[in-house]
């Protein structure tokens, strides 16, 4: 009897269910552009608008980054636990996520490490600051609980959380919640945890450029860079196969606009080709700009 | 009788009876001096309790509602009654005033009364008039009645009174002879406004009180109950009853208190503070239940008392036909915005319940050039809709309460005494500036993405005495500065007394990290205050 009733209801709403499924699939596949053209091109249009994305911060270091420790920090720094979350980049992505929403929703920042200085959240208007909630949990479990709760709330558009000491089970739980709710969860983690297992859709490592990225021409006083810059390295992105392993880009903070953008290559002193061969500490010779095109697997 | 308060280590008179006043005692006098003046008279001294006075005044104001429909408390020692339209009931204004005076005399309250066409006129005549009961019948007589009174009768501050005294203006009549343009230029617009209010050229609102029944329910057991399951069930039932009553009054609960009255031991309470008004029993019970479970029942509970400590009118929500079925292109339904206000409240309440009120915050700019005080954090529970929060449309872009509007209703619903609330200046400062000023108040200069909780001392080498740093040692890191920008000079407000100024530089260290450092010009000490991360 009950089965028949269920079948009747299914038949009655068959068209709607089909439409809703189609919408659901479409929503699942929707991408949100990062605003960084070459990165978007490699990702096949942008990051999926749902799921967990991990950003590994920069370890505090007294010297230029070395290849021994992730993020360019020394082991001593890792032990000491001092690291810098990539706040500018995360604020930029938060703006992208907020712009995506038609109806106003909220951004939840979980963990004191993730809290930006509020001025950095203002970009001509105060939408992001006005619609941000800052949560300061005491410990790892509270952070995990708060992130899960915030993801499940219909009022939020994205969640930014301090993911220090999160294990595989925790990231899987959060990733599934983010997928189900069609939201971004940006997890900020210390650089020495990039070797930990994770269920994140994408994993990014951020480090300071050091002085090795500045060529002789660039380091001259006439064309010295005046904006903060970071090297961003894609460690993993599900469904994306880059042409080279772990591609890198240079991002730059635009002081006037308050946005993070791809660092524009500089022309050499003699006017030759654009300076795209900025060297890195990587030994495989990958460059910061251009030639990172990848393809998104079906 | 003397009212005494401790001030700067000594006791001072803050009030006295007429007999003491006739002997020369006045507020501000030391108690020793007052006792010396009243050496031959038996003196009864009471400790001044302003909160108790305000509470008593509030009760008296409610009692005075039998004489006028609109009564307002004028702290610290006055009541304002709007007698408009009541004169027929008392055979004219004169009889009305006499009836009030007689009633106060029966209560042994030696009050001074004045009735006038304006609030300012009545206030002045009651406090500075010659008789205990004065009646000014029409607007034409206001100027004449006020003229002999001192300028303090216009409710102006002491600084303005002193400024007027400097130019030998001590009476209202003298003040009214001065051209208005000169008054504004010399004494500011405040004085002119008070004059206009007294003369009736400018309307003045009063804040009426509205008595209301508290939103509360209780249940008394036949005997002491020691089982927590029974208490839980009882609280749940009472909560349903309270919410039904709230629905009848068309309001939502924003604060809740559960009190278990126990046998032989003091009662125990649980209080909830919500971020938004709600009538959702499920949400409230989810927050309440873990707290009730932990309560100690002592030797048994005799009574459970549930009270809404704060109630607010619920925001009207436009319902939409089939909005849940229509998926927009963005994947959001049309009703999301209105639902967002409530769902955000649910989220904040749950976060606050587990982590505490101070762990869930929001930020707003305030008017300050100093980077550490340019923004203020406040508890998300306390946030209101004045900045378009909770995703709901604003009725007033400036975030002001409309006259006699929702704030009045909110307070009345919760059983509070005063119905119109004005946000104080420090409160407004703490909540941030008005929308249209907030962006303008912020500097256009670049600021780091992270600011340290307190500036960290650094050692710096500069080539010039006031020049930018070329070498930096800070937090275990030392090395040459690769590039930098600056200085940007930021001075602390001179009117706050510190008068310090800082020269800020943006410097890049060898690893490529950009730091925000400054030098205190007075001490020459360098600090690192933030970085771009």
Coordinates of C-alpha atoms in Angstrom, one line a residue, chain A residues 6-205:
Chain A
X6 CA 5.3 6.3 -3.1
X7 CA 5.2 5.3 -6.7
X8 CA 2.2 7.5 -7.4
X9 CA 4.0 10.4 -5.8
X10 CA 7.2 9.7 -7.8
X11 CA 5.2 9.5 -11.0
X12 CA 3.4 12.7 -10.3
X13 CA 6.6 14.6 -9.7
X14 CA 8.7 12.7 -12.3
X15 CA 9.3 15.8 -14.4
X16 CA 10.2 17.9 -11.5
X17 CA 12.6 15.3 -10.0
X18 CA 14.3 15.0 -13.4
X19 CA 14.7 18.8 -13.6
X20 CA 16.0 19.0 -10.0
X21 CA 18.5 16.3 -10.7
X22 CA 19.7 18.1 -13.7
X23 CA 20.1 21.3 -11.7
X24 CA 21.9 19.4 -9.0
X25 CA 24.3 18.0 -11.5
X26 CA 24.8 21.3 -13.0
X27 CA 25.4 22.8 -9.6
X28 CA 27.9 20.2 -8.7
X29 CA 29.9 20.9 -11.8
X30 CA 29.8 24.7 -11.5
X31 CA 33.1 26.4 -11.1
X32 CA 34.0 29.6 -9.4
X33 CA 36.8 31.5 -11.0
X34 CA 39.7 32.5 -8.8
X35 CA 40.3 35.7 -10.8
X36 CA 43.8 34.5 -11.7
X37 CA 43.5 33.8 -15.4
X38 CA 46.4 31.4 -15.9
X39 CA 45.4 29.4 -12.8
X40 CA 41.7 29.3 -13.9
X41 CA 42.9 28.1 -17.3
X42 CA 44.8 25.3 -15.8
X43 CA 41.9 24.3 -13.5
X44 CA 39.6 24.2 -16.5
X45 CA 37.7 27.4 -15.6
X46 CA 38.1 27.7 -11.9
X47 CA 37.7 25.9 -8.6
X48 CA 34.5 23.8 -8.0
X49 CA 32.1 25.9 -6.0
X50 CA 31.8 23.2 -3.4
X51 CA 34.3 21.2 -1.4
X52 CA 37.4 21.6 0.7
X53 CA 40.4 23.5 -0.5
X54 CA 43.5 23.6 1.6
X55 CA 46.0 26.4 1.7
X56 CA 49.2 25.9 3.5
X57 CA 50.7 28.9 5.0
X58 CA 54.3 30.2 5.1
X59 CA 56.6 29.2 7.9
X60 CA 58.4 32.0 9.6
X61 CA 62.0 32.0 8.5
X62 CA 65.0 34.1 9.0
X63 CA 66.4 33.4 5.6
X64 CA 65.3 32.7 2.1
X65 CA 63.2 29.6 1.6
X66 CA 65.0 26.4 1.1
X67 CA 63.8 23.2 -0.4
X68 CA 64.3 21.1 2.8
X69 CA 61.1 22.3 4.4
X70 CA 57.7 23.0 2.9
X71 CA 56.9 26.6 2.6
X72 CA 60.5 27.6 2.8
X73 CA 60.7 27.5 6.5
X74 CA 63.3 25.7 8.5
X75 CA 62.6 22.8 10.7
X76 CA 63.3 24.9 13.7
X77 CA 60.4 27.2 12.7
X78 CA 58.2 24.2 12.3
X79 CA 59.0 23.0 15.7
X80 CA 58.4 26.4 17.1
X81 CA 55.1 26.6 15.4
X82 CA 55.3 30.1 14.0
X83 CA 53.8 30.4 10.6
X84 CA 51.9 32.9 8.6
X85 CA 48.5 32.0 7.1
X86 CA 48.0 33.3 3.5
X87 CA 45.4 35.8 4.6
X88 CA 45.5 38.1 1.6
X89 CA 44.9 35.2 -0.8
X90 CA 42.1 33.8 1.3
X91 CA 40.4 37.2 1.6
X92 CA 40.6 37.4 -2.2
X93 CA 38.9 34.0 -2.6
X94 CA 36.3 35.0 0.0
X95 CA 35.4 38.0 -2.1
X96 CA 35.1 35.7 -5.1
X97 CA 32.7 33.4 -3.2
X98 CA 30.7 36.3 -1.9
X99 CA 30.4 37.8 -5.4
X100 CA 29.0 34.4 -6.5
X101 CA 26.0 34.7 -4.2
X102 CA 22.9 36.4 -5.6
X103 CA 21.3 36.7 -2.2
X104 CA 23.6 38.1 0.6
X105 CA 25.1 35.4 2.7
X106 CA 27.8 35.2 5.3
X107 CA 31.4 34.3 5.6
X108 CA 32.5 32.5 8.8
X109 CA 36.2 32.7 9.9
X110 CA 37.1 30.0 12.4
X111 CA 40.2 30.2 14.4
X112 CA 42.2 33.3 15.4
X113 CA 44.9 32.5 12.8
X114 CA 42.4 33.1 10.0
X115 CA 41.3 36.5 11.2
X116 CA 42.5 39.2 8.8
X117 CA 43.0 42.7 9.9
X118 CA 39.5 44.1 9.0
X119 CA 40.9 46.8 6.8
X120 CA 42.2 44.1 4.4
X121 CA 38.6 43.0 3.9
X122 CA 37.4 46.3 2.6
X123 CA 37.5 46.8 -1.2
X124 CA 35.6 49.8 -2.1
X125 CA 32.6 48.5 -0.2
X126 CA 32.3 46.7 3.1
X127 CA 30.2 43.8 2.1
X128 CA 32.7 41.2 3.2
X129 CA 33.4 42.8 6.5
X130 CA 29.7 43.4 7.3
X131 CA 28.9 39.8 6.5
X132 CA 31.7 38.1 8.3
X133 CA 31.5 36.3 11.6
X134 CA 34.7 35.6 13.5
X135 CA 34.7 32.5 15.7
X136 CA 37.6 31.7 18.1
X137 CA 37.4 28.1 19.3
X138 CA 39.6 26.9 22.1
X139 CA 40.9 23.7 20.6
X140 CA 41.0 21.5 17.5
X141 CA 37.8 19.7 18.3
X142 CA 35.9 22.9 18.8
X143 CA 37.3 24.2 15.4
X144 CA 36.2 21.1 13.7
X145 CA 32.7 21.3 15.3
X146 CA 32.4 24.9 14.4
X147 CA 33.4 24.4 10.8
X148 CA 31.0 21.6 10.4
X149 CA 28.2 23.6 11.9
X150 CA 28.9 26.6 9.8
X151 CA 29.0 24.6 6.7
X152 CA 25.5 23.1 7.4
X153 CA 24.0 26.5 8.1
X154 CA 22.0 27.9 5.1
X155 CA 23.1 31.4 6.1
X156 CA 26.7 30.9 5.1
X157 CA 28.3 31.3 1.7
X158 CA 31.8 30.0 2.7
X159 CA 33.8 29.0 5.7
X160 CA 37.4 29.7 6.3
X161 CA 38.9 27.7 9.1
X162 CA 42.2 27.0 10.8
X163 CA 42.9 23.4 9.9
X164 CA 45.9 22.8 12.1
X165 CA 46.1 19.2 13.3
X166 CA 43.1 18.0 11.3
X167 CA 43.5 14.4 10.3
X168 CA 42.2 12.5 7.3
X169 CA 38.8 11.7 9.0
X170 CA 38.2 15.3 9.9
X171 CA 39.0 16.6 6.4
X172 CA 36.8 13.9 4.8
X173 CA 33.9 14.9 7.1
X174 CA 34.3 18.6 6.2
X175 CA 34.8 17.9 2.5
X176 CA 31.6 15.9 2.4
X177 CA 29.7 18.6 4.3
X178 CA 31.0 21.2 1.9
X179 CA 30.1 19.2 -1.1
X180 CA 26.6 18.5 0.2
X181 CA 26.0 22.2 1.0
X182 CA 27.6 23.5 -2.2
X183 CA 30.0 25.7 -0.3
X184 CA 33.7 26.5 -0.3
X185 CA 35.6 25.5 2.8
X186 CA 39.0 27.1 2.8
X187 CA 41.2 25.3 5.3
X188 CA 44.3 27.1 6.3
X189 CA 47.0 24.8 7.6
X190 CA 50.6 25.1 8.6
X191 CA 53.1 24.3 5.9
X192 CA 54.6 21.3 7.7
X193 CA 51.3 19.5 7.4
X194 CA 51.3 19.4 3.7
X195 CA 52.5 15.8 3.9
X196 CA 49.5 14.7 5.9
X197 CA 46.7 12.7 4.3
X198 CA 43.7 14.8 3.4
X199 CA 40.4 14.5 1.5
X200 CA 40.7 18.1 0.2
X201 CA 39.7 18.7 -3.4
X202 CA 42.7 20.9 -3.9
X203 CA 45.8 21.7 -1.9
X204 CA 47.9 24.8 -2.4
X205 CA 51.2 25.7 -0.8

